[in-house]
Amino acid sequence: MPPSSIAIIGGGIAGLSSAFYLSRRFPQAAITLFEKSSREGGWINSRRVDVKDGHGNRAQMLLEAGPRTLRSNSGAVLELINLLDLRSSLITTPKTSPAAKHQFLQIPGRPGLTRLPSSLFSLLSLPYASSALVPSILLEAVRPSNKPKGQDDESLGAFLTRRFGAKFERLFGSALVHGIYAADSRMLSTKAAFPMLLEAEKRGNGSLVWGMLRGREKVGLFAGYDVGEVRTLVDNASIFSFFDGMESIPKALKSYLNTAQNVTIKTGVDVNGLRPTTNSEDIEVILGNGETLNASHVVSAIPLPELSKLTSSAPADVLPHLKANPLSSVTVINVVFPPSTRPIHPLGFGYLVPRPAGGYAVPSSGFLGTVFDSCALAAQDTGASGFTKLTVMLGGPHLLTQAHTRMENVLAQLQHHLAPINHLQKGARLPWPVYYEATEHKACIPLLTVGHVGRMNEMKAALKGGPWKGRLEVVGAGVGGVSVGDCVEAGRNVGKDW
Ligand SMILES: Cc1cc2nc3c(=O)[nH]c(=O)nc-3n(C[C@H](O)[C@H](O)[C@H](O)COP(=O)(O)OP(=O)(O)OC[C@H]3O[C@@H](n4cnc5c(N)ncnc54)[C@H](O)[C@@H]3O)c2cc1C
């Protein structure tokens, strides 16, 4: 029997995407989405601020507190952009632009930035030839396959150490994981977070370098997705966003859902219990205000530890592994500098900061990385040109104190990182920002620890059988991947077996 009534819990991108696709797949079903806060979008949060300097220059800067960019490899996101008609507001960063080609590392304890190679060819040039990079990569290419037999999963840290050595893992692997997961690479599951590396290892008969040189089969990447001309628009883009930022997607989803006959969005309403009913196949949804309603099917699009609270009333209904993964916390600091004759930072996407040699227990700047937003997405800003916006990310596995996020300290760190590589004259200081804002995101990114894929398969099996009878589906960042693309893809697939 197709669903007659569907309750969706959570109005982040996973919940909104679920509502969008379910409303089209089951036009006869009454769909209600419950979001406990007053706004939809979850971690996606874009805003425009007015800034001015002491010389009368004014601008309106688009700032992101959460995700800021998308990649063109997600068919689900491209399809959503096409179906929601967001094409005209797309802003792309061409693959040939400095923001696409130049990335940097800030190695703790050293001033300045180290540029990362943009291609295998540039790897052969100095200064890389003398760095940890080249020997590790050359050795990897000739190292025999060393994947432990029968091992189902390992941390990204263990994987990269096994193939490239410990120094490479700390400098490059840990920095990469800081940039995407705000986490410790030694805890993150390779299978869950970087399955493409395992595929490359297989393609290269044990060598990641050979596997990557052989390349991935790209044919049919978007087969089955209604991407229209969006594919052409983002084809040559390394990353993209929208004129009004990432929140353009949840806002467009909300507008679509508000006009759909079969969908109701209830903000400011939290769900605090879920129970399979005993006398029917329905699921009882208990709201924070004490009301209850029965739904024939339910989608949970909230963090897994939250769902565990909702299902904890009857031991038989408890789902396994909901509390297995910790969540990382991140402080995002948006900074806008006034126009200046000297550039604030080198041209590029930004820089990442690897794990300190002494680990996370040693005192550190707390920096995970900094994004040079003006370089990649300047077209989002209007008014006077010349203002520079960047975003500093702190926290994750680092222990943060309030002192870490004070602007004086952040500026001192930026000075240490940016001054030597920049054209700043000796002794010159970075200007005081015309705008800055720190946002603390507690428990915002699930850390998919080793064994995650196996645990999620067990959870899905428990949902199919037992008291839930396949009528509860669980999606969101904590299940199948944390990127916006992963969350939209999950929403697109929800209810396919109903
Ligand atoms: C700082 C930061 C930067 C990021 N950068 C990028 C990026 O550049 N690119 C990218 O692709 N991804 C990025 N991500 C990841 C991505 O943004 C998130 O993983 C994704 O938005 C999560 O969406 P979600 O719907 O699963 O969860 P959420 O956004 O957490 O939404 C869940 C919603 O459920 C609601 N809720 C919770 N409990 C209840 C309840 N009991 N009843 C009702 N409602 C409830 C919450 O209020 C929330 O609105 C970033 C994440 C962060 C935090």
XYZ file of C-alpha atoms and ligand atoms in Angstrom:
551
model
C 0.000 0.000 0.000
C 1.449 3.424 -0.916
C 1.739 5.893 1.976
C -1.409 7.766 2.979
C 0.297 10.123 5.421
C 3.999 10.898 5.825
C 5.665 12.733 8.715
C 9.126 14.176 8.040
C 11.157 15.141 11.093
C 13.733 17.885 10.516
C 13.735 20.800 8.079
C 17.424 20.788 7.126
C 18.444 20.087 3.540
C 17.853 16.316 3.960
C 14.295 16.786 5.308
C 13.372 19.439 2.718
C 14.746 17.312 -0.158
C 12.806 14.314 1.169
C 9.599 16.391 1.213
C 10.265 17.632 -2.333
C 10.743 14.179 -3.852
C 8.053 12.458 -1.758
C 5.470 15.097 -2.683
C 6.097 14.314 -6.365
C 6.272 10.541 -5.917
C 3.161 10.273 -3.694
C 0.827 13.151 -4.669
C -2.062 11.449 -2.793
C -0.202 11.297 0.544
C -0.595 14.048 3.158
C 2.963 15.111 4.037
C 3.821 17.094 7.173
C 7.341 18.330 7.862
C 8.195 19.212 11.472
C 11.098 21.585 12.166
C 11.833 22.487 15.755
C 13.474 25.858 15.049
C 11.785 28.895 13.522
C 13.530 28.533 10.145
C 14.187 25.832 7.570
C 17.656 24.985 6.251
C 19.427 23.530 9.294
C 23.161 24.298 9.090
C 22.720 26.146 5.787
C 22.641 29.798 6.774
C 23.457 32.681 4.383
C 23.057 36.378 5.116
C 24.014 39.704 3.561
C 25.643 42.410 5.660
C 26.338 46.084 4.908
C 29.920 47.150 5.448
C 31.689 50.499 5.134
C 35.215 51.755 5.625
C 36.559 55.093 6.865
C 36.684 56.514 3.311
C 32.973 56.182 2.557
C 33.256 52.940 0.571
C 30.238 50.725 1.123
C 29.417 47.172 0.070
C 26.924 44.394 0.738
C 28.769 41.165 1.465
C 27.223 37.708 1.315
C 28.412 35.663 4.290
C 27.924 31.969 5.021
C 27.827 30.602 8.558
C 27.521 27.004 7.318
C 28.295 25.352 3.991
C 29.555 27.709 1.289
C 30.262 25.714 -1.862
C 29.046 22.764 -3.900
C 30.870 20.507 -6.331
C 29.579 19.568 -9.749
C 29.834 15.817 -9.084
C 26.434 15.474 -7.396
C 23.701 14.616 -9.911
C 21.086 15.106 -7.185
C 22.120 18.732 -6.521
C 22.275 19.554 -10.233
C 18.827 18.024 -10.686
C 17.404 20.066 -7.803
C 18.855 23.268 -9.283
C 17.230 22.389 -12.593
C 13.839 21.463 -11.138
C 13.746 24.479 -8.807
C 14.827 26.799 -11.624
C 17.858 28.172 -9.789
C 19.986 28.310 -12.937
C 20.052 32.105 -13.279
C 21.426 32.652 -9.770
C 24.318 30.199 -10.121
C 27.809 31.556 -9.479
C 30.631 29.323 -10.628
C 34.372 29.277 -10.023
C 36.061 28.186 -13.283
C 38.582 25.353 -13.103
C 41.142 27.692 -14.652
C 40.787 30.402 -11.974
C 43.376 30.914 -9.209
C 40.722 29.920 -6.647
C 40.476 26.524 -8.321
C 44.177 26.047 -8.921
C 45.829 27.373 -5.787
C 45.424 25.828 -2.363
C 47.790 26.290 0.554
C 48.889 24.576 3.745
C 49.785 26.414 6.917
C 52.206 24.188 8.720
C 51.922 24.717 12.500
C 55.012 26.290 14.000
C 56.126 27.881 10.700
C 55.126 31.335 9.493
C 53.484 31.742 6.101
C 51.794 29.381 3.719
C 53.039 26.536 1.531
C 51.403 26.262 -1.866
C 50.068 22.839 -2.806
C 50.710 21.557 -6.318
C 47.745 21.894 -8.648
C 48.761 19.012 -10.922
C 51.162 16.081 -11.119
C 53.290 18.143 -13.520
C 53.655 21.044 -11.110
C 54.630 18.542 -8.429
C 57.963 18.119 -10.159
C 58.852 21.765 -9.682
C 60.557 23.212 -6.671
C 59.737 23.566 -3.790
C 57.784 20.308 -3.827
C 60.710 18.217 -5.033
C 62.408 18.716 -1.688
C 59.302 18.357 0.451
C 57.679 15.321 2.038
C 55.331 15.179 -0.900
C 57.436 13.959 -3.798
C 59.333 11.112 -2.080
C 56.080 9.847 -0.508
C 54.273 9.871 -3.843
C 57.104 8.235 -5.767
C 57.477 5.541 -3.126
C 53.726 4.894 -3.112
C 53.768 4.237 -6.845
C 56.280 1.396 -6.406
C 55.076 0.093 -3.025
C 53.437 -3.320 -3.397
C 49.806 -3.730 -2.419
C 49.640 -3.778 1.398
C 45.906 -3.862 2.119
C 45.440 -6.150 5.133
C 43.571 -9.299 4.093
C 39.972 -9.511 5.258
C 39.963 -5.941 6.601
C 36.632 -4.276 5.900
C 37.450 -0.715 6.935
C 40.257 1.405 8.356
C 40.722 5.026 9.313
C 41.842 7.485 6.642
C 44.903 8.102 8.820
C 45.825 4.387 8.799
C 45.107 4.106 5.067
C 47.318 7.064 4.078
C 50.082 6.027 6.482
C 50.054 2.517 4.996
C 50.393 3.868 1.446
C 52.338 7.160 1.807
C 53.952 7.146 5.261
C 53.242 8.929 8.550
C 54.620 12.369 7.584
C 52.461 12.597 4.466
C 49.426 11.499 6.465
C 49.936 14.166 9.114
C 50.670 17.017 6.722
C 48.166 16.303 3.951
C 45.653 13.711 5.213
C 44.924 15.432 8.499
C 44.609 18.825 6.760
C 42.143 17.436 4.197
C 39.987 15.944 6.949
C 40.116 19.232 8.904
C 38.759 20.987 5.796
C 35.854 18.642 5.150
C 34.965 16.965 8.450
C 36.620 19.177 11.085
C 37.819 15.877 12.509
C 40.832 13.739 13.344
C 41.820 11.718 10.251
C 42.835 8.855 12.545
C 39.181 8.319 13.505
C 37.428 8.836 10.165
C 36.286 5.776 8.192
C 37.876 5.592 4.717
C 35.023 3.438 3.473
C 32.346 5.904 4.576
C 34.094 9.198 3.899
C 36.494 8.554 0.998
C 35.258 5.483 -0.900
C 36.831 6.919 -4.078
C 40.292 6.349 -2.542
C 39.512 2.670 -2.009
C 38.293 2.454 -5.625
C 41.541 4.074 -6.823
C 43.602 1.655 -4.735
C 41.739 -1.224 -6.375
C 42.081 0.234 -9.889
C 45.802 0.723 -9.339
C 46.284 -2.885 -8.104
C 47.222 -1.578 -4.680
C 48.672 1.795 -5.688
C 46.600 4.913 -5.229
C 48.867 6.910 -7.547
C 48.420 4.454 -10.427
C 44.709 4.172 -9.697
C 44.319 7.954 -9.892
C 46.388 8.194 -13.069
C 44.107 5.615 -14.658
C 41.156 7.858 -13.764
C 37.546 7.087 -13.010
C 34.925 5.975 -15.461
C 32.890 9.165 -15.932
C 30.440 7.834 -18.479
C 26.884 7.839 -17.139
C 27.728 9.956 -14.080
C 24.385 11.786 -14.315
C 22.353 9.043 -15.994
C 18.818 9.078 -14.596
C 19.119 12.633 -13.211
C 17.078 15.419 -14.803
C 19.967 17.911 -14.832
C 18.941 19.767 -18.014
C 21.369 22.466 -19.050
C 22.713 22.851 -15.493
C 25.367 20.287 -16.318
C 26.773 22.535 -19.035
C 26.654 25.556 -16.729
C 28.804 23.860 -14.079
C 30.886 21.670 -16.384
C 33.958 23.872 -16.203
C 33.472 24.873 -12.595
C 35.562 23.542 -9.751
C 32.964 24.734 -7.254
C 29.785 26.788 -7.324
C 27.186 28.548 -5.206
C 24.435 31.119 -5.787
C 24.207 34.913 -5.836
C 22.341 34.813 -2.499
C 24.441 31.960 -1.152
C 23.713 28.369 -0.252
C 20.440 29.202 1.474
C 19.007 29.732 -2.023
C 18.359 25.966 -2.131
C 16.344 25.591 1.110
C 14.490 28.835 0.334
C 13.519 27.566 -3.138
C 12.505 24.202 -1.651
C 10.360 25.963 0.933
C 8.624 28.053 -1.766
C 7.959 24.938 -3.842
C 6.611 22.986 -0.853
C 4.393 25.879 0.267
C 2.585 25.720 -3.070
C 2.368 21.902 -3.145
C -1.194 20.731 -2.397
C -0.126 17.799 -0.253
C 2.596 19.347 1.975
C 2.413 21.261 5.260
C 5.532 22.682 6.908
C 5.328 23.213 10.659
C 8.215 25.255 12.041
C 8.703 25.750 15.775
C 7.313 22.252 16.402
C 9.634 19.559 17.708
C 8.977 15.851 17.650
C 9.953 14.152 20.876
C 8.735 10.584 20.453
C 8.150 7.911 17.797
C 6.353 4.639 18.500
C 5.110 1.850 16.232
C 1.393 1.408 17.006
C 0.192 -1.994 18.163
C -3.271 -2.027 16.556
C -2.329 -0.728 13.084
C 0.718 -0.413 10.841
C 0.967 3.312 11.603
C 3.686 5.082 13.550
C 2.675 7.347 16.402
C 4.447 10.731 16.228
C 4.556 12.520 19.587
C 5.057 16.276 19.418
C 6.777 18.491 21.974
C 3.471 20.244 22.736
C 1.971 16.931 23.871
C -0.114 16.341 20.726
C 0.189 13.050 18.887
C -0.641 12.041 15.346
C -0.480 8.829 13.403
C 1.449 8.613 10.141
C 1.539 5.643 7.817
C 5.222 6.426 7.069
C 7.929 8.527 8.718
C 11.241 10.029 7.565
C 13.776 10.991 10.188
C 16.119 13.730 8.900
C 17.607 14.748 12.241
C 20.989 13.872 13.794
C 21.139 10.197 14.842
C 21.689 10.905 18.571
C 18.489 13.018 18.445
C 16.598 10.140 16.845
C 17.826 7.815 19.579
C 16.028 10.029 22.150
C 12.812 9.825 20.126
C 12.814 6.032 19.893
C 14.020 5.201 23.372
C 10.639 4.706 25.066
C 10.184 0.989 24.293
C 13.307 -1.221 24.314
C 11.991 -3.337 21.412
C 11.782 -0.250 19.173
C 15.342 0.942 19.840
C 17.458 1.132 16.722
C 21.116 0.063 16.854
C 24.173 2.332 16.482
C 22.425 5.704 16.687
C 24.920 6.914 19.279
C 28.039 5.268 17.806
C 29.539 8.391 16.201
C 30.618 11.601 17.945
C 29.882 14.977 16.321
C 32.457 17.716 15.677
C 31.911 21.289 16.793
C 33.199 24.186 14.703
C 33.474 27.930 15.244
C 33.078 29.852 11.989
C 34.446 33.412 11.913
C 33.412 35.603 8.980
C 35.838 38.485 8.499
C 35.626 41.429 6.074
C 38.682 43.631 5.550
C 38.482 47.156 4.102
C 39.823 47.920 0.618
C 43.606 48.258 0.757
C 46.415 48.853 -1.701
C 48.079 45.588 -0.713
C 46.235 42.300 -1.132
C 45.233 40.700 2.158
C 45.990 37.166 0.979
C 47.489 35.371 -2.018
C 45.146 34.332 -4.825
C 43.682 30.919 -4.105
C 40.856 28.988 -2.462
C 42.387 29.255 0.997
C 44.536 27.182 3.288
C 44.258 24.189 5.575
C 46.142 23.610 8.790
C 47.390 20.062 9.495
C 47.416 18.344 12.896
C 50.264 19.694 15.045
C 53.279 17.355 15.292
C 52.534 16.881 19.014
C 48.849 16.068 18.380
C 45.779 17.904 19.597
C 46.796 17.928 23.249
C 49.484 20.567 22.646
C 48.400 24.229 22.767
C 47.622 25.448 19.235
C 45.924 28.238 17.309
C 42.818 26.015 17.024
C 42.742 26.821 13.283
C 41.397 24.157 10.914
C 41.691 26.374 7.868
C 40.732 29.643 6.212
C 38.705 30.152 3.027
C 39.488 33.150 0.792
C 35.822 33.734 -0.130
C 36.453 36.897 -2.132
C 38.697 34.984 -4.461
C 36.242 32.178 -5.240
C 32.853 33.882 -4.980
C 33.366 37.664 -5.257
C 30.350 37.898 -7.603
C 28.080 37.383 -4.573
C 29.001 40.812 -3.210
C 27.678 44.156 -4.421
C 28.669 47.785 -3.949
C 32.235 49.075 -3.788
C 34.849 46.546 -4.804
C 38.063 45.966 -2.913
C 36.634 44.638 0.366
C 38.093 41.224 1.175
C 36.025 38.546 2.873
C 37.445 35.392 4.323
C 36.239 32.716 6.705
C 38.268 31.148 9.483
C 37.250 27.727 10.831
C 38.373 26.722 14.302
C 37.733 23.790 16.605
C 36.999 20.228 15.556
C 39.496 18.030 17.410
C 41.250 21.110 18.894
C 40.231 22.128 22.396
C 38.984 25.689 22.035
C 38.818 28.325 24.737
C 37.114 31.703 24.395
C 40.542 33.255 23.858
C 40.974 31.320 20.593
C 38.009 33.033 18.980
C 38.734 36.604 20.176
C 39.298 38.818 17.123
C 42.667 40.089 18.426
C 43.937 36.499 18.550
C 42.410 35.501 15.222
C 43.967 38.561 13.579
C 47.378 37.804 15.117
C 47.199 34.267 13.673
C 46.117 35.559 10.258
C 49.026 38.005 10.353
C 51.403 35.124 11.115
C 49.936 33.024 8.277
C 49.474 35.683 5.596
C 52.191 38.281 6.057
C 55.274 36.426 4.763
C 53.729 35.185 1.529
C 51.831 38.355 0.942
C 53.197 41.601 -0.418
C 52.967 43.120 3.013
C 56.004 45.248 3.640
C 58.205 44.264 6.526
C 56.456 45.093 9.756
C 53.151 45.991 8.064
C 50.039 44.838 9.891
C 46.760 43.535 8.552
C 44.077 46.212 8.874
C 41.399 45.858 11.530
C 38.315 44.276 9.870
C 35.282 46.405 9.035
C 33.113 43.443 10.030
C 33.551 40.148 11.853
C 31.239 37.660 13.424
C 31.926 34.364 15.186
C 29.303 31.601 15.112
C 29.767 28.567 17.311
C 28.222 25.432 15.793
C 27.936 22.780 18.480
C 27.879 19.130 17.300
C 27.422 20.131 13.661
C 29.287 17.499 11.644
C 28.919 13.773 12.352
C 32.263 12.014 12.498
C 31.752 8.815 10.508
C 34.095 6.572 12.455
C 35.611 3.268 11.314
C 32.918 0.632 10.718
C 30.220 3.231 9.950
C 29.007 1.639 6.695
C 28.544 -1.778 8.365
C 26.729 -0.217 11.318
C 24.371 1.714 9.032
C 23.580 -1.487 7.113
C 22.620 -3.117 10.428
C 20.444 -0.141 11.329
C 18.698 -0.262 7.939
C 18.069 -4.009 8.399
C 16.495 -3.282 11.807
C 14.232 -0.676 10.188
C 13.053 -3.113 7.515
C 12.077 -5.870 9.904
C 10.956 -5.684 13.529
C 8.345 -3.249 14.795
C 9.088 -0.524 12.177
C 8.128 -2.768 9.214
C 10.030 -0.616 6.689
C 7.819 2.401 7.409
C 10.484 4.514 9.071
C 13.399 5.699 6.927
C 16.432 7.499 8.321
C 18.395 10.028 6.240
C 20.686 13.007 6.857
C 24.342 13.819 7.324
C 24.875 11.120 9.965
C 23.840 8.259 7.682
C 25.152 8.371 4.117
C 27.631 11.278 3.966
C 27.817 14.830 5.245
C 27.973 16.920 2.074
C 24.913 18.833 0.916
C 25.002 16.621 -2.195
C 24.905 13.450 -0.059
C 21.919 14.803 1.900
C 19.971 15.741 -1.253
C 20.743 12.346 -2.783
C 19.387 10.622 0.335
C 16.197 12.720 0.173
C 15.821 11.796 -3.493
C 15.987 8.082 -2.675
C 13.738 8.040 0.356
C 10.550 6.002 0.120
C 11.577 4.170 -3.056
C 10.500 0.866 -1.460
C 7.175 2.172 -0.092
C 30.297 24.950 9.252
C 29.894 23.941 8.206
C 30.415 24.037 6.912
C 30.025 23.098 5.939
N 30.503 23.247 4.654
C 29.995 22.454 3.661
C 30.263 22.756 2.301
O 30.951 23.749 1.980
N 29.731 21.931 1.342
C 28.937 20.855 1.663
O 28.484 20.137 0.751
N 28.633 20.578 2.961
C 29.127 21.347 3.956
N 28.772 21.122 5.266
C 27.933 19.950 5.595
C 26.449 20.177 5.333
O 26.116 21.524 5.409
C 25.600 19.429 6.391
O 26.077 18.124 6.587
C 24.140 19.365 5.951
O 23.641 20.676 5.750
C 23.315 18.608 7.004
O 21.962 18.601 6.610
P 20.877 17.728 7.389
O 19.566 18.040 6.806
O 21.309 16.306 7.429
O 20.957 18.191 8.907
P 20.679 19.578 9.633
O 21.104 20.724 8.809
O 21.295 19.397 10.994
O 19.085 19.631 9.765
C 18.390 18.920 10.762
C 17.195 19.760 11.187
O 16.407 18.997 12.093
C 15.915 19.853 13.102
N 15.593 19.011 14.274
C 16.467 18.364 15.081
N 15.782 17.655 16.025
C 14.462 17.839 15.777
C 13.262 17.350 16.377
N 13.286 16.549 17.452
N 12.052 17.752 15.867
C 12.008 18.596 14.769
N 13.123 19.076 14.180
C 14.339 18.709 14.651
C 17.053 20.836 13.330
O 16.597 22.034 13.919
C 17.584 21.032 11.905
O 16.978 22.137 11.259
C 29.139 22.037 6.271
C 28.624 21.934 7.576
C 28.977 22.882 8.531
C 28.384 22.781 9.908
